[in-house]
């Protein structure tokens, strides 16, 4: 009876210690939430898993030692408690190390962002080491298993060539910093969007339409690709325009630059420090063409900035009397007749020898 009481007290003490430690770690977790570094949250979360279980297993071990058990039963109980503790420590260590890896990669834009490939590899390695320790604790030799794994690994590698190719391609992409989660990319095949994640097999890209595009890492590593976020996120965009031949080009340049400055300073996503640039380049059929260069903070901002720029430029040109002509073509007919379709489905009949002009919008 005294042994049972002592064992019960030990188990109860272990449970009480586990409860008190859990409450203490919960209090520490609230303080960790207030800090900027997310690593302390990961550490406290891992301790909340392993410390209460450690106190419980410790109390059970002391209680088992207090009981008059045979040597064989005592050994079995100790092995069970040891394996349970190793399992809990392994799971907590896997969560801790994976969480710290995720924290480091998310805090550095030049590393791996939100990529889960490193997190998954780290978690699998820790769990594998814990499994081998459990086998060693149970007295099972792991040397033959490692040999069998080495031989079988070759067969598995041959059977999973595509999977392993995607795995190493993903590691190469992240290590070379060619593409990182958050980058806006465009493939030679036409797919484009923001990189959401790079895992062990595929890269997930979110298009501007909010649809997900899944690309195998091996295909991404082989294809031609444009990364609009590197070497820097800011970029310039070109807007083509044209004015009539009778326009004052100095006035056109001045008015256009004023509109550019207005858009750059007032529209979200534009670059206020961007210098307005207008470059005339073409004597067209009905207009003098020029290019306007705008600065944007990142790729998706260009659509809003183009929208506002064209609206404001058109309104300002109308106020200044600057004309933007519609395209025109002059067609000469020597014999026969031809029909030139108009905008609303009508046609212009041109008689033999007649010269006529029409606008093709």
mmCIF file of C-alpha atoms in Angstrom:
data_model
loop_
_atom_site.group_PDB
_atom_site.id
_atom_site.type_symbol
_atom_site.label_atom_id
_atom_site.label_comp_id
_atom_site.label_asym_id
_atom_site.label_seq_id
_atom_site.Cartn_x
_atom_site.Cartn_y
_atom_site.Cartn_z
ATOM 1 C CA UNK A 1 0.000 0.000 0.000
ATOM 2 C CA UNK A 2 2.837 2.404 0.803
ATOM 3 C CA UNK A 3 4.357 1.753 -2.631
ATOM 4 C CA UNK A 4 1.015 2.480 -4.345
ATOM 5 C CA UNK A 5 0.634 5.713 -2.376
ATOM 6 C CA UNK A 6 4.169 6.793 -3.289
ATOM 7 C CA UNK A 7 3.563 5.951 -6.956
ATOM 8 C CA UNK A 8 0.255 7.840 -6.919
ATOM 9 C CA UNK A 9 1.900 10.875 -5.327
ATOM 10 C CA UNK A 10 4.652 10.808 -7.982
ATOM 11 C CA UNK A 11 2.173 10.630 -10.850
ATOM 12 C CA UNK A 12 -0.007 13.374 -9.306
ATOM 13 C CA UNK A 13 3.065 15.549 -8.772
ATOM 14 C CA UNK A 14 4.049 15.060 -12.415
ATOM 15 C CA UNK A 15 0.562 16.023 -13.622
ATOM 16 C CA UNK A 16 0.485 19.081 -11.340
ATOM 17 C CA UNK A 17 3.915 20.157 -12.544
ATOM 18 C CA UNK A 18 2.764 19.702 -16.162
ATOM 19 C CA UNK A 19 -0.291 21.887 -15.498
ATOM 20 C CA UNK A 20 1.712 24.634 -13.784
ATOM 21 C CA UNK A 21 4.394 24.603 -16.474
ATOM 22 C CA UNK A 22 1.760 24.803 -19.190
ATOM 23 C CA UNK A 23 0.187 27.839 -17.516
ATOM 24 C CA UNK A 24 3.626 29.452 -17.192
ATOM 25 C CA UNK A 25 4.396 28.849 -20.853
ATOM 26 C CA UNK A 26 0.984 30.220 -21.827
ATOM 27 C CA UNK A 27 1.855 33.414 -19.945
ATOM 28 C CA UNK A 28 5.219 33.551 -21.699
ATOM 29 C CA UNK A 29 3.457 33.046 -25.026
ATOM 30 C CA UNK A 30 1.348 36.182 -24.462
ATOM 31 C CA UNK A 31 4.510 38.205 -23.844
ATOM 32 C CA UNK A 32 6.169 36.645 -26.912
ATOM 33 C CA UNK A 33 3.260 37.811 -29.071
ATOM 34 C CA UNK A 34 4.138 41.412 -28.237
ATOM 35 C CA UNK A 35 7.656 41.197 -29.629
ATOM 36 C CA UNK A 36 8.530 41.857 -33.262
ATOM 37 C CA UNK A 37 10.576 38.681 -33.648
ATOM 38 C CA UNK A 38 8.372 35.675 -34.402
ATOM 39 C CA UNK A 39 11.076 33.194 -33.416
ATOM 40 C CA UNK A 40 10.223 33.453 -29.710
ATOM 41 C CA UNK A 41 6.635 32.473 -30.516
ATOM 42 C CA UNK A 42 7.920 29.326 -32.225
ATOM 43 C CA UNK A 43 10.188 28.465 -29.277
ATOM 44 C CA UNK A 44 7.437 28.929 -26.693
ATOM 45 C CA UNK A 45 5.008 26.866 -28.793
ATOM 46 C CA UNK A 46 7.537 24.014 -28.969
ATOM 47 C CA UNK A 47 8.185 24.178 -25.217
ATOM 48 C CA UNK A 48 4.435 24.054 -24.523
ATOM 49 C CA UNK A 49 4.434 20.692 -26.287
ATOM 50 C CA UNK A 50 7.510 19.054 -24.782
ATOM 51 C CA UNK A 51 7.747 20.442 -21.216
ATOM 52 C CA UNK A 52 4.321 19.292 -19.862
ATOM 53 C CA UNK A 53 4.811 15.885 -21.425
ATOM 54 C CA UNK A 54 8.286 15.704 -19.889
ATOM 55 C CA UNK A 55 6.893 16.434 -16.436
ATOM 56 C CA UNK A 56 4.162 13.817 -16.901
ATOM 57 C CA UNK A 57 6.584 11.146 -18.122
ATOM 58 C CA UNK A 58 9.011 12.000 -15.324
ATOM 59 C CA UNK A 59 6.296 11.584 -12.697
ATOM 60 C CA UNK A 60 5.253 8.267 -14.254
ATOM 61 C CA UNK A 61 8.869 7.060 -14.284
ATOM 62 C CA UNK A 62 9.343 7.900 -10.594
ATOM 63 C CA UNK A 63 6.037 6.219 -9.753
ATOM 64 C CA UNK A 64 7.028 3.084 -11.675
ATOM 65 C CA UNK A 65 10.347 2.987 -9.820
ATOM 66 C CA UNK A 66 8.500 3.139 -6.493
ATOM 67 C CA UNK A 67 6.429 0.054 -7.296
ATOM 68 C CA UNK A 68 7.761 -3.447 -6.531
ATOM 69 C CA UNK A 69 7.964 -4.499 -10.181
ATOM 70 C CA UNK A 70 10.033 -7.331 -11.562
ATOM 71 C CA UNK A 71 13.186 -6.487 -13.436
ATOM 72 C CA UNK A 72 11.660 -7.390 -16.805
ATOM 73 C CA UNK A 73 8.481 -5.368 -16.242
ATOM 74 C CA UNK A 74 10.505 -2.401 -14.980
ATOM 75 C CA UNK A 75 12.692 -2.516 -18.081
ATOM 76 C CA UNK A 76 9.639 -2.641 -20.354
ATOM 77 C CA UNK A 77 7.999 0.285 -18.576
ATOM 78 C CA UNK A 78 11.192 2.333 -18.775
ATOM 79 C CA UNK A 79 11.506 1.599 -22.515
ATOM 80 C CA UNK A 80 7.903 2.635 -23.145
ATOM 81 C CA UNK A 81 8.349 5.888 -21.233
ATOM 82 C CA UNK A 82 11.680 6.551 -22.977
ATOM 83 C CA UNK A 83 10.204 5.961 -26.421
ATOM 84 C CA UNK A 84 7.253 8.208 -25.555
ATOM 85 C CA UNK A 85 9.605 10.964 -24.418
ATOM 86 C CA UNK A 86 11.798 10.629 -27.516
ATOM 87 C CA UNK A 87 8.693 10.817 -29.699
ATOM 88 C CA UNK A 88 7.471 13.973 -27.959
ATOM 89 C CA UNK A 89 10.925 15.600 -28.129
ATOM 90 C CA UNK A 90 11.269 14.692 -31.813
ATOM 91 C CA UNK A 91 7.899 16.154 -32.741
ATOM 92 C CA UNK A 92 8.609 19.308 -30.731
ATOM 93 C CA UNK A 93 12.094 19.626 -32.262
ATOM 94 C CA UNK A 94 10.669 19.203 -35.770
ATOM 95 C CA UNK A 95 8.113 21.946 -35.122
ATOM 96 C CA UNK A 96 10.735 24.194 -33.524
ATOM 97 C CA UNK A 97 13.373 23.872 -36.246
ATOM 98 C CA UNK A 98 10.824 24.065 -39.079
ATOM 99 C CA UNK A 99 9.241 27.117 -37.459
ATOM 100 C CA UNK A 100 12.616 28.842 -37.082
ATOM 101 C CA UNK A 101 13.469 28.055 -40.725
ATOM 102 C CA UNK A 102 10.132 29.523 -41.813
ATOM 103 C CA UNK A 103 10.755 32.619 -39.663
ATOM 104 C CA UNK A 104 14.202 33.176 -41.175
ATOM 105 C CA UNK A 105 13.027 32.695 -44.762
ATOM 106 C CA UNK A 106 10.029 34.987 -44.316
ATOM 107 C CA UNK A 107 12.117 37.726 -42.730
ATOM 108 C CA UNK A 108 14.556 37.862 -45.661
ATOM 109 C CA UNK A 109 13.207 38.732 -49.069
ATOM 110 C CA UNK A 110 16.413 37.484 -50.657
ATOM 111 C CA UNK A 111 16.162 33.990 -49.171
ATOM 112 C CA UNK A 112 13.075 31.873 -49.698
ATOM 113 C CA UNK A 113 10.136 33.969 -48.636
ATOM 114 C CA UNK A 114 7.209 31.706 -47.848
ATOM 115 C CA UNK A 115 8.709 28.741 -49.684
ATOM 116 C CA UNK A 116 7.798 25.488 -47.891
ATOM 117 C CA UNK A 117 10.439 23.342 -49.549
ATOM 118 C CA UNK A 118 13.116 24.073 -46.910
ATOM 119 C CA UNK A 119 10.578 23.734 -44.088
ATOM 120 C CA UNK A 120 9.411 20.329 -45.333
ATOM 121 C CA UNK A 121 12.947 19.028 -45.846
ATOM 122 C CA UNK A 122 13.943 20.136 -42.330
ATOM 123 C CA UNK A 123 10.879 18.542 -40.755
ATOM 124 C CA UNK A 124 11.440 15.213 -42.549
ATOM 125 C CA UNK A 125 15.113 15.103 -41.537
ATOM 126 C CA UNK A 126 14.361 15.712 -37.844
ATOM 127 C CA UNK A 127 11.581 13.112 -37.784
ATOM 128 C CA UNK A 128 13.855 10.585 -39.517
ATOM 129 C CA UNK A 129 16.609 11.129 -36.934
ATOM 130 C CA UNK A 130 14.087 10.724 -34.107
ATOM 131 C CA UNK A 131 12.815 7.465 -35.653
ATOM 132 C CA UNK A 132 16.363 6.081 -35.824
ATOM 133 C CA UNK A 133 16.972 7.042 -32.172
ATOM 134 C CA UNK A 134 13.789 5.201 -31.156
ATOM 135 C CA UNK A 135 14.940 2.060 -32.964
ATOM 136 C CA UNK A 136 18.346 2.283 -31.322
ATOM 137 C CA UNK A 137 16.688 2.709 -27.911
ATOM 138 C CA UNK A 138 14.590 -0.429 -28.458
ATOM 139 C CA UNK A 139 17.757 -2.372 -29.224
ATOM 140 C CA UNK A 140 17.102 -2.671 -32.946
ATOM 141 C CA UNK A 141 20.277 -2.298 -34.985
ATOM 142 C CA UNK A 142 19.937 0.425 -37.571
ATOM 143 C CA UNK A 143 23.059 -0.516 -39.561
ATOM 144 C CA UNK A 144 21.303 -3.171 -41.706
ATOM 145 C CA UNK A 145 18.407 -0.766 -42.194
ATOM 146 C CA UNK A 146 20.734 1.976 -43.399
ATOM 147 C CA UNK A 147 22.363 -0.498 -45.793
ATOM 148 C CA UNK A 148 18.983 -1.594 -47.112
ATOM 149 C CA UNK A 149 17.937 2.022 -47.489
ATOM 150 C CA UNK A 150 21.113 2.749 -49.436
ATOM 151 C CA UNK A 151 20.481 -0.096 -51.846
ATOM 152 C CA UNK A 152 16.754 0.547 -52.097
ATOM 153 C CA UNK A 153 17.327 4.257 -52.456
ATOM 154 C CA UNK A 154 18.887 3.696 -55.878
ATOM 155 C CA UNK A 155 15.797 1.858 -57.089
ATOM 156 C CA UNK A 156 13.547 4.523 -55.622
ATOM 157 C CA UNK A 157 15.609 7.261 -57.261
ATOM 158 C CA UNK A 158 15.246 5.581 -60.662
ATOM 159 C CA UNK A 159 11.495 5.175 -60.174
ATOM 160 C CA UNK A 160 11.033 8.758 -59.015
ATOM 161 C CA UNK A 161 13.233 10.577 -61.502
ATOM 162 C CA UNK A 162 10.651 13.250 -62.285
ATOM 163 C CA UNK A 163 9.860 13.850 -58.607
ATOM 164 C CA UNK A 164 13.531 14.120 -57.650
ATOM 165 C CA UNK A 165 14.194 16.347 -60.674
ATOM 166 C CA UNK A 166 11.459 18.715 -59.496
ATOM 167 C CA UNK A 167 12.813 18.603 -55.937
ATOM 168 C CA UNK A 168 16.363 19.540 -56.895
ATOM 169 C CA UNK A 169 15.106 22.055 -59.458
ATOM 170 C CA UNK A 170 13.138 23.791 -56.699
ATOM 171 C CA UNK A 171 16.195 23.856 -54.437
ATOM 172 C CA UNK A 172 18.304 25.232 -57.309
ATOM 173 C CA UNK A 173 15.745 27.958 -58.076
ATOM 174 C CA UNK A 174 15.660 29.129 -54.462
ATOM 175 C CA UNK A 175 19.398 28.813 -53.888
ATOM 176 C CA UNK A 176 20.222 30.793 -57.035
ATOM 177 C CA UNK A 177 17.614 33.442 -56.076
ATOM 178 C CA UNK A 178 16.231 33.366 -59.609
ATOM 179 C CA UNK A 179 12.657 33.330 -58.339
ATOM 180 C CA UNK A 180 11.359 33.968 -54.833
ATOM 181 C CA UNK A 181 7.807 33.891 -53.459
ATOM 182 C CA UNK A 182 6.219 37.289 -54.027
ATOM 183 C CA UNK A 183 7.939 37.876 -57.380
ATOM 184 C CA UNK A 184 5.875 38.639 -60.478
ATOM 185 C CA UNK A 185 7.037 36.421 -63.347
ATOM 186 C CA UNK A 186 6.071 35.800 -66.969
ATOM 187 C CA UNK A 187 6.955 32.553 -68.723
ATOM 188 C CA UNK A 188 7.790 32.196 -72.397
ATOM 189 C CA UNK A 189 4.607 30.126 -72.765
ATOM 190 C CA UNK A 190 2.528 33.121 -71.631
ATOM 191 C CA UNK A 191 1.637 32.267 -68.027
ATOM 192 C CA UNK A 192 2.254 35.110 -65.593
ATOM 193 C CA UNK A 193 1.457 36.101 -62.035
ATOM 194 C CA UNK A 194 2.770 36.347 -58.483
ATOM 195 C CA UNK A 195 4.733 33.387 -57.122
ATOM 196 C CA UNK A 196 2.794 32.114 -54.111
ATOM 197 C CA UNK A 197 4.997 29.235 -53.017
ATOM 198 C CA UNK A 198 7.732 26.847 -54.120
ATOM 199 C CA UNK A 199 7.436 23.390 -52.582
ATOM 200 C CA UNK A 200 9.213 20.085 -53.182
ATOM 201 C CA UNK A 201 7.429 19.386 -56.481
ATOM 202 C CA UNK A 202 5.845 22.500 -57.984
ATOM 203 C CA UNK A 203 5.673 26.269 -58.025
ATOM 204 C CA UNK A 204 2.311 27.923 -57.455
ATOM 205 C CA UNK A 205 1.658 31.188 -59.307
ATOM 206 C CA UNK A 206 -1.373 33.398 -58.671
ATOM 207 C CA UNK A 207 -2.515 35.210 -61.802
ATOM 208 C CA UNK A 208 -4.050 38.685 -61.689
ATOM 209 C CA UNK A 209 -7.406 36.986 -62.261
ATOM 210 C CA UNK A 210 -6.855 35.327 -58.841
ATOM 211 C CA UNK A 211 -6.526 31.868 -60.404
ATOM 212 C CA UNK A 212 -3.700 29.545 -59.396
ATOM 213 C CA UNK A 213 -1.234 28.276 -62.001
ATOM 214 C CA UNK A 214 0.724 25.156 -60.988
ATOM 215 C CA UNK A 215 4.109 24.752 -62.714
ATOM 216 C CA UNK A 216 6.468 21.788 -62.079
ATOM 217 C CA UNK A 217 9.807 23.015 -60.782
ATOM 218 C CA UNK A 218 11.662 21.210 -63.558
ATOM 219 C CA UNK A 219 9.673 23.024 -66.234
ATOM 220 C CA UNK A 220 10.179 26.372 -64.495
ATOM 221 C CA UNK A 221 13.942 25.820 -64.356
ATOM 222 C CA UNK A 222 14.129 25.052 -68.099
ATOM 223 C CA UNK A 223 11.826 27.695 -69.556
ATOM 224 C CA UNK A 224 12.646 31.286 -70.506
ATOM 225 C CA UNK A 225 11.212 33.605 -67.912
ATOM 226 C CA UNK A 226 11.005 37.312 -67.113
ATOM 227 C CA UNK A 227 11.105 38.305 -63.449
ATOM 228 C CA UNK A 228 9.623 41.775 -63.045
ATOM 229 C CA UNK A 229 10.780 42.053 -59.421
ATOM 230 C CA UNK A 230 14.507 41.623 -60.003
ATOM 231 C CA UNK A 231 16.996 43.135 -59.801
ATOM 232 C CA UNK A 232 14.591 45.676 -58.291
ATOM 233 C CA UNK A 233 10.856 45.967 -57.850
ATOM 234 C CA UNK A 234 10.446 49.412 -59.413
ATOM 235 C CA UNK A 235 10.147 49.510 -63.203
ATOM 236 C CA UNK A 236 9.279 51.816 -66.085
ATOM 237 C CA UNK A 237 6.435 51.343 -68.550
ATOM 238 C CA UNK A 238 5.950 52.775 -72.035
ATOM 239 C CA UNK A 239 2.726 54.362 -73.291
ATOM 240 C CA UNK A 240 2.449 55.038 -77.032
ATOM 241 C CA UNK A 241 0.568 58.140 -78.251
ATOM 242 C CA UNK A 242 0.353 60.424 -81.250
ATOM 243 C CA UNK A 243 -0.752 63.946 -82.246
ATOM 244 C CA UNK A 244 -1.732 65.659 -85.495
ATOM 245 C CA UNK A 245 0.930 67.093 -87.826
ATOM 246 C CA UNK A 246 -0.247 70.647 -87.220
ATOM 247 C CA UNK A 247 0.390 70.360 -83.454
ATOM 248 C CA UNK A 248 3.000 72.444 -81.651
ATOM 249 C CA UNK A 249 5.371 69.718 -80.487
ATOM 250 C CA UNK A 250 6.907 71.909 -77.782
ATOM 251 C CA UNK A 251 3.434 72.468 -76.363
ATOM 252 C CA UNK A 252 2.661 68.741 -76.643
ATOM 253 C CA UNK A 253 5.823 67.843 -74.754
ATOM 254 C CA UNK A 254 5.200 70.439 -72.032
ATOM 255 C CA UNK A 255 1.553 69.455 -71.484
ATOM 256 C CA UNK A 256 2.354 65.741 -71.492
ATOM 257 C CA UNK A 257 5.145 66.195 -68.946
ATOM 258 C CA UNK A 258 2.798 68.167 -66.694
ATOM 259 C CA UNK A 259 0.258 65.334 -66.837
ATOM 260 C CA UNK A 260 2.985 62.774 -66.087
ATOM 261 C CA UNK A 261 4.116 64.771 -63.045
ATOM 262 C CA UNK A 262 0.531 65.045 -61.845
ATOM 263 C CA UNK A 263 -0.046 61.288 -62.160
ATOM 264 C CA UNK A 264 3.281 60.402 -60.528
ATOM 265 C CA UNK A 265 2.529 62.511 -57.450
ATOM 266 C CA UNK A 266 -1.166 61.766 -57.018
ATOM 267 C CA UNK A 267 -1.748 58.118 -57.967
ATOM 268 C CA UNK A 268 -0.971 55.304 -55.563
ATOM 269 C CA UNK A 269 1.797 53.009 -56.787
ATOM 270 C CA UNK A 270 3.529 55.658 -58.910
ATOM 271 C CA UNK A 271 7.035 56.999 -58.293
ATOM 272 C CA UNK A 272 6.893 60.686 -57.269
ATOM 273 C CA UNK A 273 10.609 61.121 -57.965
ATOM 274 C CA UNK A 274 10.258 59.826 -61.545
ATOM 275 C CA UNK A 275 11.406 62.346 -64.148
ATOM 276 C CA UNK A 276 8.783 62.924 -66.899
ATOM 277 C CA UNK A 277 10.088 61.677 -70.244
ATOM 278 C CA UNK A 278 8.501 62.196 -73.686
ATOM 279 C CA UNK A 279 10.279 60.964 -76.815
ATOM 280 C CA UNK A 280 8.999 61.647 -80.358
ATOM 281 C CA UNK A 281 9.984 58.825 -82.690
ATOM 282 C CA UNK A 282 7.758 58.366 -85.773
ATOM 283 C CA UNK A 283 6.245 60.324 -88.689
ATOM 284 C CA UNK A 284 3.199 58.119 -89.111
ATOM 285 C CA UNK A 285 0.518 58.083 -91.804
ATOM 286 C CA UNK A 286 -1.728 60.467 -89.911
ATOM 287 C CA UNK A 287 0.147 61.444 -86.784
ATOM 288 C CA UNK A 288 3.488 62.085 -85.159
ATOM 289 C CA UNK A 289 4.062 59.240 -82.758
ATOM 290 C CA UNK A 290 5.786 59.517 -79.385
ATOM 291 C CA UNK A 291 6.441 57.432 -76.292
ATOM 292 C CA UNK A 292 5.699 58.473 -72.714
ATOM 293 C CA UNK A 293 7.786 56.781 -70.013
ATOM 294 C CA UNK A 294 6.116 56.291 -66.613
ATOM 295 C CA UNK A 295 7.555 54.938 -63.373
ATOM 296 C CA UNK A 296 5.648 52.402 -61.252
ATOM 297 C CA UNK A 297 6.356 50.848 -57.892
ATOM 298 C CA UNK A 298 5.652 47.278 -58.965
ATOM 299 C CA UNK A 299 4.217 45.363 -61.898
ATOM 300 C CA UNK A 300 0.498 45.339 -61.079
ATOM 301 C CA UNK A 301 0.455 49.107 -60.404
ATOM 302 C CA UNK A 302 0.930 49.820 -64.114
ATOM 303 C CA UNK A 303 -2.707 49.136 -65.001
ATOM 304 C CA UNK A 304 -4.081 51.723 -62.587
ATOM 305 C CA UNK A 305 -1.431 54.269 -63.573
ATOM 306 C CA UNK A 306 -1.986 53.790 -67.322
ATOM 307 C CA UNK A 307 -5.725 54.145 -66.777
ATOM 308 C CA UNK A 308 -5.391 57.450 -64.931
ATOM 309 C CA UNK A 309 -2.704 58.792 -67.262
ATOM 310 C CA UNK A 310 -4.695 58.195 -70.456
ATOM 311 C CA UNK A 311 -7.838 59.732 -68.968
ATOM 312 C CA UNK A 312 -6.045 62.831 -67.741
ATOM 313 C CA UNK A 313 -3.958 63.221 -70.889
ATOM 314 C CA UNK A 314 -7.044 63.022 -73.116
ATOM 315 C CA UNK A 315 -8.881 65.592 -70.996
ATOM 316 C CA UNK A 316 -5.884 67.935 -70.973
ATOM 317 C CA UNK A 317 -5.355 67.639 -74.739
ATOM 318 C CA UNK A 318 -8.981 68.591 -75.353
ATOM 319 C CA UNK A 319 -8.599 71.613 -73.054
ATOM 320 C CA UNK A 320 -5.381 72.691 -74.801
ATOM 321 C CA UNK A 321 -6.761 72.141 -78.305
ATOM 322 C CA UNK A 322 -4.270 69.397 -79.121
ATOM 323 C CA UNK A 323 -5.799 66.982 -81.625
ATOM 324 C CA UNK A 324 -5.294 63.200 -81.663
ATOM 325 C CA UNK A 325 -6.239 62.172 -85.235
ATOM 326 C CA UNK A 326 -7.820 58.875 -86.148
ATOM 327 C CA UNK A 327 -5.820 56.686 -88.588
ATOM 328 C CA UNK A 328 -6.538 57.479 -92.275
ATOM 329 C CA UNK A 329 -5.730 55.650 -95.496
ATOM 330 C CA UNK A 330 -5.794 56.910 -99.128
ATOM 331 C CA UNK A 331 -6.684 54.258 -101.681
ATOM 332 C CA UNK A 332 -6.300 54.725 -105.463
ATOM 333 C CA UNK A 333 -8.160 52.434 -107.820
ATOM 334 C CA UNK A 334 -7.128 52.117 -111.497
ATOM 335 C CA UNK A 335 -9.780 49.640 -112.623
ATOM 336 C CA UNK A 336 -12.752 47.826 -111.243
ATOM 337 C CA UNK A 337 -14.282 48.748 -107.951
ATOM 338 C CA UNK A 338 -13.580 47.897 -104.317
ATOM 339 C CA UNK A 339 -15.633 48.108 -101.127
ATOM 340 C CA UNK A 340 -13.983 49.417 -97.969
ATOM 341 C CA UNK A 341 -15.951 48.505 -94.827
ATOM 342 C CA UNK A 342 -16.738 51.250 -92.348
ATOM 343 C CA UNK A 343 -17.136 51.053 -88.584
ATOM 344 C CA UNK A 344 -20.874 50.235 -88.578
ATOM 345 C CA UNK A 345 -20.885 47.652 -91.358
ATOM 346 C CA UNK A 346 -21.564 50.020 -94.292
ATOM 347 C CA UNK A 347 -19.289 50.171 -97.339
ATOM 348 C CA UNK A 348 -17.914 52.825 -99.650
ATOM 349 C CA UNK A 349 -18.106 51.999 -103.350
ATOM 350 C CA UNK A 350 -15.183 53.394 -105.361
ATOM 351 C CA UNK A 351 -15.653 53.691 -109.094
ATOM 352 C CA UNK A 352 -12.867 53.055 -111.648
ATOM 353 C CA UNK A 353 -10.220 55.784 -111.679
ATOM 354 C CA UNK A 354 -11.631 57.451 -108.562
ATOM 355 C CA UNK A 355 -9.361 58.421 -105.704
ATOM 356 C CA UNK A 356 -10.911 58.440 -102.244
ATOM 357 C CA UNK A 357 -9.793 58.530 -98.654
ATOM 358 C CA UNK A 358 -11.427 56.976 -95.597
ATOM 359 C CA UNK A 359 -10.666 56.631 -91.923
ATOM 360 C CA UNK A 360 -10.062 53.149 -90.557
ATOM 361 C CA UNK A 361 -10.489 53.307 -86.757
#
